[in-house]
Amino acid sequence: MTGYLYHCELALLELAERSWDDITVEVRMEVLDDIEFLYQDSSDPFVLLQSKHRERAGRLSETGKDFWRSVASWVDALTVLGRLSDGTMPLLRLATTQVAAEGTFLHKLRPGPGRSVDDALAGMEAVARAAEPGNTADDRKKFTDLTPAQRYRLVAAMEISDASPLMSDLDSKKLLSFRT
């Protein structure tokens, strides 16, 4: 239940933040992704956001369900939108309360100077092709079934927003970042 409440609170806070720059931004929830942002005159989202809330701090796993289920969800959504091979690609953002450890491909997908699509792609491909863990095999297969160009396009559009505030901390930390 906390995860769904987190979706709602995160969606409203992000919508409020985006509205400072463009009042036509709209939010949809649980259509193509957990949260989507689109402009009033378009039915295609410019952001697909996966939201993962965990009560306990910890590391975001390169082999875990949180990440690979997000990838599978994005592949499905981009297939529906017809964006896997061409057209404008939305930002594919994973907001998680967990931390992407330094040296992982997840850390390479964070925004900023350490970002490396090529390194992240190589790491993702290696993990996706591994036999284990079995609980993410179907999700990883969706990724490996893409063409090399589609995998690159997908990874280039991904962004990991790790160490997001816990539900109990969201209001105070996020609201302080709003413009006045």
PDB file of C-alpha atoms in Angstrom:
ATOM      1  CA  MET A   1       0.000   0.000   0.000  1.00  0.00           C
ATOM      2  CA  THR A   2       2.830   2.379   0.808  1.00  0.00           C
ATOM      3  CA  GLY A   3       4.182   1.954  -2.726  1.00  0.00           C
ATOM      4  CA  TYR A   4       0.917   3.098  -4.302  1.00  0.00           C
ATOM      5  CA  LEU A   5       0.634   6.043  -1.942  1.00  0.00           C
ATOM      6  CA  TYR A   6       4.222   6.902  -2.852  1.00  0.00           C
ATOM      7  CA  HIS A   7       3.229   6.886  -6.558  1.00  0.00           C
ATOM      8  CA  CYS A   8       0.478   9.389  -5.829  1.00  0.00           C
ATOM      9  CA  GLU A   9       2.552  11.711  -3.695  1.00  0.00           C
ATOM     10  CA  LEU A  10       5.521  11.586  -6.066  1.00  0.00           C
ATOM     11  CA  ALA A  11       3.276  12.235  -9.079  1.00  0.00           C
ATOM     12  CA  LEU A  12       1.680  15.285  -7.479  1.00  0.00           C
ATOM     13  CA  LEU A  13       4.990  16.726  -6.292  1.00  0.00           C
ATOM     14  CA  GLU A  14       6.643  16.220  -9.684  1.00  0.00           C
ATOM     15  CA  LEU A  15       3.620  17.707 -11.462  1.00  0.00           C
ATOM     16  CA  ALA A  16       3.774  20.768  -9.220  1.00  0.00           C
ATOM     17  CA  GLU A  17       7.491  21.134  -9.895  1.00  0.00           C
ATOM     18  CA  ARG A  18       7.052  20.798 -13.686  1.00  0.00           C
ATOM     19  CA  SER A  19       4.143  23.255 -13.683  1.00  0.00           C
ATOM     20  CA  TRP A  20       6.520  26.098 -12.864  1.00  0.00           C
ATOM     21  CA  ASP A  21       7.942  25.796 -16.392  1.00  0.00           C
ATOM     22  CA  ASP A  22       4.836  24.697 -18.311  1.00  0.00           C
ATOM     23  CA  ILE A  23       1.297  24.855 -17.000  1.00  0.00           C
ATOM     24  CA  THR A  24       0.059  22.508 -19.750  1.00  0.00           C
ATOM     25  CA  VAL A  25       1.903  19.493 -18.300  1.00  0.00           C
ATOM     26  CA  GLU A  26      -0.449  16.687 -17.338  1.00  0.00           C
ATOM     27  CA  VAL A  27       0.073  13.565 -15.273  1.00  0.00           C
ATOM     28  CA  ARG A  28      -1.369  10.104 -15.867  1.00  0.00           C
ATOM     29  CA  MET A  29      -0.996   7.174 -13.546  1.00  0.00           C
ATOM     30  CA  GLU A  30      -1.055   3.441 -14.196  1.00  0.00           C
ATOM     31  CA  VAL A  31      -1.716   3.717 -17.946  1.00  0.00           C
ATOM     32  CA  LEU A  32       1.567   2.889 -19.701  1.00  0.00           C
ATOM     33  CA  ASP A  33       3.692   3.232 -16.572  1.00  0.00           C
ATOM     34  CA  ASP A  34       3.438   4.011 -12.873  1.00  0.00           C
ATOM     35  CA  ILE A  35       3.506   7.732 -13.642  1.00  0.00           C
ATOM     36  CA  GLU A  36       3.574   9.531 -16.995  1.00  0.00           C
ATOM     37  CA  PHE A  37       3.969  13.172 -17.894  1.00  0.00           C
ATOM     38  CA  LEU A  38       2.598  14.574 -21.121  1.00  0.00           C
ATOM     39  CA  TYR A  39       1.737  17.888 -22.688  1.00  0.00           C
ATOM     40  CA  GLN A  40      -1.892  18.898 -23.072  1.00  0.00           C
ATOM     41  CA  ASP A  41      -1.784  18.678 -26.877  1.00  0.00           C
ATOM     42  CA  SER A  42      -0.234  15.187 -27.034  1.00  0.00           C
ATOM     43  CA  SER A  43      -1.283  11.692 -26.035  1.00  0.00           C
ATOM     44  CA  ASP A  44       2.340  10.483 -25.989  1.00  0.00           C
ATOM     45  CA  PRO A  45       4.199  10.930 -22.700  1.00  0.00           C
ATOM     46  CA  PHE A  46       7.548  12.702 -22.592  1.00  0.00           C
ATOM     47  CA  VAL A  47       8.421  10.924 -19.305  1.00  0.00           C
ATOM     48  CA  LEU A  48       7.638   7.363 -18.234  1.00  0.00           C
ATOM     49  CA  LEU A  49       8.408   7.057 -14.543  1.00  0.00           C
ATOM     50  CA  GLN A  50       8.763   3.875 -12.524  1.00  0.00           C
ATOM     51  CA  SER A  51       8.477   4.450  -8.790  1.00  0.00           C
ATOM     52  CA  LYS A  52      10.007   1.967  -6.322  1.00  0.00           C
ATOM     53  CA  HIS A  53       9.617   2.571  -2.605  1.00  0.00           C
ATOM     54  CA  ARG A  54      11.368   0.391  -0.026  1.00  0.00           C
ATOM     55  CA  GLU A  55      11.017   1.059   3.702  1.00  0.00           C
ATOM     56  CA  ARG A  56      14.603   0.032   4.412  1.00  0.00           C
ATOM     57  CA  ALA A  57      17.589   1.696   2.832  1.00  0.00           C
ATOM     58  CA  GLY A  58      19.653  -0.615   0.725  1.00  0.00           C
ATOM     59  CA  ARG A  59      21.298  -1.102  -2.618  1.00  0.00           C
ATOM     60  CA  LEU A  60      19.441  -1.240  -5.884  1.00  0.00           C
ATOM     61  CA  SER A  61      20.391  -4.586  -7.383  1.00  0.00           C
ATOM     62  CA  GLU A  62      21.614  -5.048 -10.945  1.00  0.00           C
ATOM     63  CA  THR A  63      19.896  -8.441 -10.962  1.00  0.00           C
ATOM     64  CA  GLY A  64      16.810  -7.528  -8.946  1.00  0.00           C
ATOM     65  CA  LYS A  65      13.156  -7.399  -9.868  1.00  0.00           C
ATOM     66  CA  ASP A  66      12.790  -3.652  -9.244  1.00  0.00           C
ATOM     67  CA  PHE A  67      15.126  -2.762 -12.092  1.00  0.00           C
ATOM     68  CA  TRP A  68      14.318  -5.541 -14.587  1.00  0.00           C
ATOM     69  CA  ARG A  69      10.546  -5.243 -14.113  1.00  0.00           C
ATOM     70  CA  SER A  70      10.957  -1.533 -14.905  1.00  0.00           C
ATOM     71  CA  VAL A  71      12.887  -2.362 -18.078  1.00  0.00           C
ATOM     72  CA  ALA A  72      10.202  -4.841 -19.168  1.00  0.00           C
ATOM     73  CA  SER A  73       7.500  -2.255 -18.461  1.00  0.00           C
ATOM     74  CA  TRP A  74       9.323   0.310 -20.598  1.00  0.00           C
ATOM     75  CA  VAL A  75       9.768  -2.171 -23.461  1.00  0.00           C
ATOM     76  CA  ASP A  76       6.020  -2.869 -23.352  1.00  0.00           C
ATOM     77  CA  ALA A  77       5.118   0.834 -23.229  1.00  0.00           C
ATOM     78  CA  LEU A  78       7.506   1.756 -26.048  1.00  0.00           C
ATOM     79  CA  THR A  79       6.085  -1.072 -28.151  1.00  0.00           C
ATOM     80  CA  VAL A  80       2.581   0.366 -27.679  1.00  0.00           C
ATOM     81  CA  LEU A  81       3.868   3.860 -28.513  1.00  0.00           C
ATOM     82  CA  GLY A  82       5.860   2.603 -31.525  1.00  0.00           C
ATOM     83  CA  ARG A  83       9.049   4.217 -30.195  1.00  0.00           C
ATOM     84  CA  LEU A  84      11.486   1.304 -29.895  1.00  0.00           C
ATOM     85  CA  SER A  85      13.102   1.983 -33.259  1.00  0.00           C
ATOM     86  CA  ASP A  86      12.363   5.605 -34.153  1.00  0.00           C
ATOM     87  CA  GLY A  87      10.538   8.754 -33.179  1.00  0.00           C
ATOM     88  CA  THR A  88      10.866  10.887 -30.094  1.00  0.00           C
ATOM     89  CA  MET A  89      11.894   8.783 -27.113  1.00  0.00           C
ATOM     90  CA  PRO A  90      10.468   9.675 -23.708  1.00  0.00           C
ATOM     91  CA  LEU A  91      12.725   9.886 -20.695  1.00  0.00           C
ATOM     92  CA  LEU A  92      12.577   6.513 -18.911  1.00  0.00           C
ATOM     93  CA  ARG A  93      13.116   7.323 -15.273  1.00  0.00           C
ATOM     94  CA  LEU A  94      13.350   5.014 -12.287  1.00  0.00           C
ATOM     95  CA  ALA A  95      12.829   6.828  -8.987  1.00  0.00           C
ATOM     96  CA  THR A  96      13.852   4.566  -6.125  1.00  0.00           C
ATOM     97  CA  THR A  97      14.512   4.912  -2.444  1.00  0.00           C
ATOM     98  CA  GLN A  98      17.402   2.477  -2.816  1.00  0.00           C
ATOM     99  CA  VAL A  99      20.957   3.416  -3.801  1.00  0.00           C
ATOM    100  CA  ALA A 100      22.756   2.560  -7.032  1.00  0.00           C
ATOM    101  CA  ALA A 101      26.185   1.511  -5.800  1.00  0.00           C
ATOM    102  CA  GLU A 102      29.244   3.056  -7.388  1.00  0.00           C
ATOM    103  CA  GLY A 103      30.758   0.832 -10.075  1.00  0.00           C
ATOM    104  CA  THR A 104      27.424  -0.714 -11.110  1.00  0.00           C
ATOM    105  CA  PHE A 105      25.746  -0.131 -14.447  1.00  0.00           C
ATOM    106  CA  LEU A 106      22.896   1.405 -12.450  1.00  0.00           C
ATOM    107  CA  HIS A 107      25.262   4.086 -11.150  1.00  0.00           C
ATOM    108  CA  LYS A 108      26.293   4.794 -14.760  1.00  0.00           C
ATOM    109  CA  LEU A 109      22.647   5.655 -15.541  1.00  0.00           C
ATOM    110  CA  ARG A 110      22.429   8.430 -12.978  1.00  0.00           C
ATOM    111  CA  PRO A 111      22.340  11.973 -14.370  1.00  0.00           C
ATOM    112  CA  GLY A 112      25.572  13.933 -14.189  1.00  0.00           C
ATOM    113  CA  PRO A 113      29.226  13.697 -15.154  1.00  0.00           C
ATOM    114  CA  GLY A 114      29.621   9.967 -14.339  1.00  0.00           C
ATOM    115  CA  ARG A 115      26.855   8.946 -16.723  1.00  0.00           C
ATOM    116  CA  SER A 116      27.955   6.485 -19.415  1.00  0.00           C
ATOM    117  CA  VAL A 117      25.401   4.910 -21.719  1.00  0.00           C
ATOM    118  CA  ASP A 118      28.028   2.645 -23.322  1.00  0.00           C
ATOM    119  CA  ASP A 119      29.246   1.280 -19.967  1.00  0.00           C
ATOM    120  CA  ALA A 120      25.691   0.868 -18.676  1.00  0.00           C
ATOM    121  CA  LEU A 121      24.646  -0.954 -21.836  1.00  0.00           C
ATOM    122  CA  ALA A 122      27.599  -3.355 -21.635  1.00  0.00           C
ATOM    123  CA  GLY A 123      26.827  -4.103 -17.985  1.00  0.00           C
ATOM    124  CA  MET A 124      23.126  -4.562 -18.634  1.00  0.00           C
ATOM    125  CA  GLU A 125      23.763  -6.911 -21.540  1.00  0.00           C
ATOM    126  CA  ALA A 126      26.079  -9.056 -19.413  1.00  0.00           C
ATOM    127  CA  VAL A 127      23.564  -9.311 -16.571  1.00  0.00           C
ATOM    128  CA  ALA A 128      20.644  -9.849 -18.949  1.00  0.00           C
ATOM    129  CA  ARG A 129      22.349 -12.798 -20.635  1.00  0.00           C
ATOM    130  CA  ALA A 130      23.249 -14.560 -17.352  1.00  0.00           C
ATOM    131  CA  ALA A 131      21.353 -17.703 -16.395  1.00  0.00           C
ATOM    132  CA  GLU A 132      20.492 -16.449 -12.913  1.00  0.00           C
ATOM    133  CA  PRO A 133      18.456 -15.177 -11.204  1.00  0.00           C
ATOM    134  CA  GLY A 134      15.481 -17.074 -12.538  1.00  0.00           C
ATOM    135  CA  ASN A 135      12.914 -14.657 -11.091  1.00  0.00           C
ATOM    136  CA  THR A 136      13.913 -11.953 -13.612  1.00  0.00           C
ATOM    137  CA  ALA A 137      14.525 -14.220 -16.633  1.00  0.00           C
ATOM    138  CA  ASP A 138      11.371 -13.190 -18.537  1.00  0.00           C
ATOM    139  CA  ASP A 139      12.001  -9.486 -17.943  1.00  0.00           C
ATOM    140  CA  ARG A 140      15.666  -9.762 -18.961  1.00  0.00           C
ATOM    141  CA  LYS A 141      14.655 -11.682 -22.106  1.00  0.00           C
ATOM    142  CA  LYS A 142      12.493  -8.757 -23.221  1.00  0.00           C
ATOM    143  CA  PHE A 143      15.669  -6.692 -23.181  1.00  0.00           C
ATOM    144  CA  THR A 144      17.889  -9.238 -24.945  1.00  0.00           C
ATOM    145  CA  ASP A 145      15.229  -9.843 -27.619  1.00  0.00           C
ATOM    146  CA  LEU A 146      15.610  -6.229 -28.770  1.00  0.00           C
ATOM    147  CA  THR A 147      17.987  -5.413 -31.603  1.00  0.00           C
ATOM    148  CA  PRO A 148      21.329  -3.865 -30.616  1.00  0.00           C
ATOM    149  CA  ALA A 149      20.105  -0.475 -31.884  1.00  0.00           C
ATOM    150  CA  GLN A 150      16.895  -0.748 -29.851  1.00  0.00           C
ATOM    151  CA  ARG A 151      18.810  -1.728 -26.704  1.00  0.00           C
ATOM    152  CA  TYR A 152      21.104   1.277 -27.118  1.00  0.00           C
ATOM    153  CA  ARG A 153      18.142   3.600 -27.700  1.00  0.00           C
ATOM    154  CA  LEU A 154      16.386   2.209 -24.629  1.00  0.00           C
ATOM    155  CA  VAL A 155      19.405   2.525 -22.343  1.00  0.00           C
ATOM    156  CA  ALA A 156      20.214   6.025 -23.635  1.00  0.00           C
ATOM    157  CA  ALA A 157      16.725   7.130 -22.557  1.00  0.00           C
ATOM    158  CA  MET A 158      17.023   5.655 -19.028  1.00  0.00           C
ATOM    159  CA  GLU A 159      17.789   7.649 -15.922  1.00  0.00           C
ATOM    160  CA  ILE A 160      18.175   6.304 -12.390  1.00  0.00           C
ATOM    161  CA  SER A 161      17.050   8.687  -9.653  1.00  0.00           C
ATOM    162  CA  ASP A 162      18.280   6.744  -6.648  1.00  0.00           C
ATOM    163  CA  ALA A 163      18.238   7.585  -2.954  1.00  0.00           C
ATOM    164  CA  SER A 164      14.848   9.268  -3.372  1.00  0.00           C
ATOM    165  CA  PRO A 165      13.246  10.302  -0.096  1.00  0.00           C
ATOM    166  CA  LEU A 166      11.169   7.752   1.784  1.00  0.00           C
ATOM    167  CA  MET A 167       7.429   8.347   1.882  1.00  0.00           C
ATOM    168  CA  SER A 168       7.742   9.811   5.382  1.00  0.00           C
ATOM    169  CA  ASP A 169      10.440  12.243   4.213  1.00  0.00           C
ATOM    170  CA  LEU A 170       9.038  13.179   0.809  1.00  0.00           C
ATOM    171  CA  ASP A 171       7.163  16.330   1.775  1.00  0.00           C
ATOM    172  CA  SER A 172       9.901  18.103   3.696  1.00  0.00           C
ATOM    173  CA  LYS A 173      12.795  17.230   1.365  1.00  0.00           C
ATOM    174  CA  LYS A 174      11.028  17.729  -1.969  1.00  0.00           C
ATOM    175  CA  LEU A 175       9.147  20.879  -1.060  1.00  0.00           C
ATOM    176  CA  LEU A 176      12.388  22.618  -0.088  1.00  0.00           C
ATOM    177  CA  SER A 177      13.594  22.251  -3.685  1.00  0.00           C
ATOM    178  CA  PHE A 178      10.647  24.114  -5.231  1.00  0.00           C
ATOM    179  CA  ARG A 179      11.241  27.566  -6.618  1.00  0.00           C
ATOM    180  CA  THR A 180       9.860  30.486  -4.695  1.00  0.00           C
TER     181      THR A 180
END
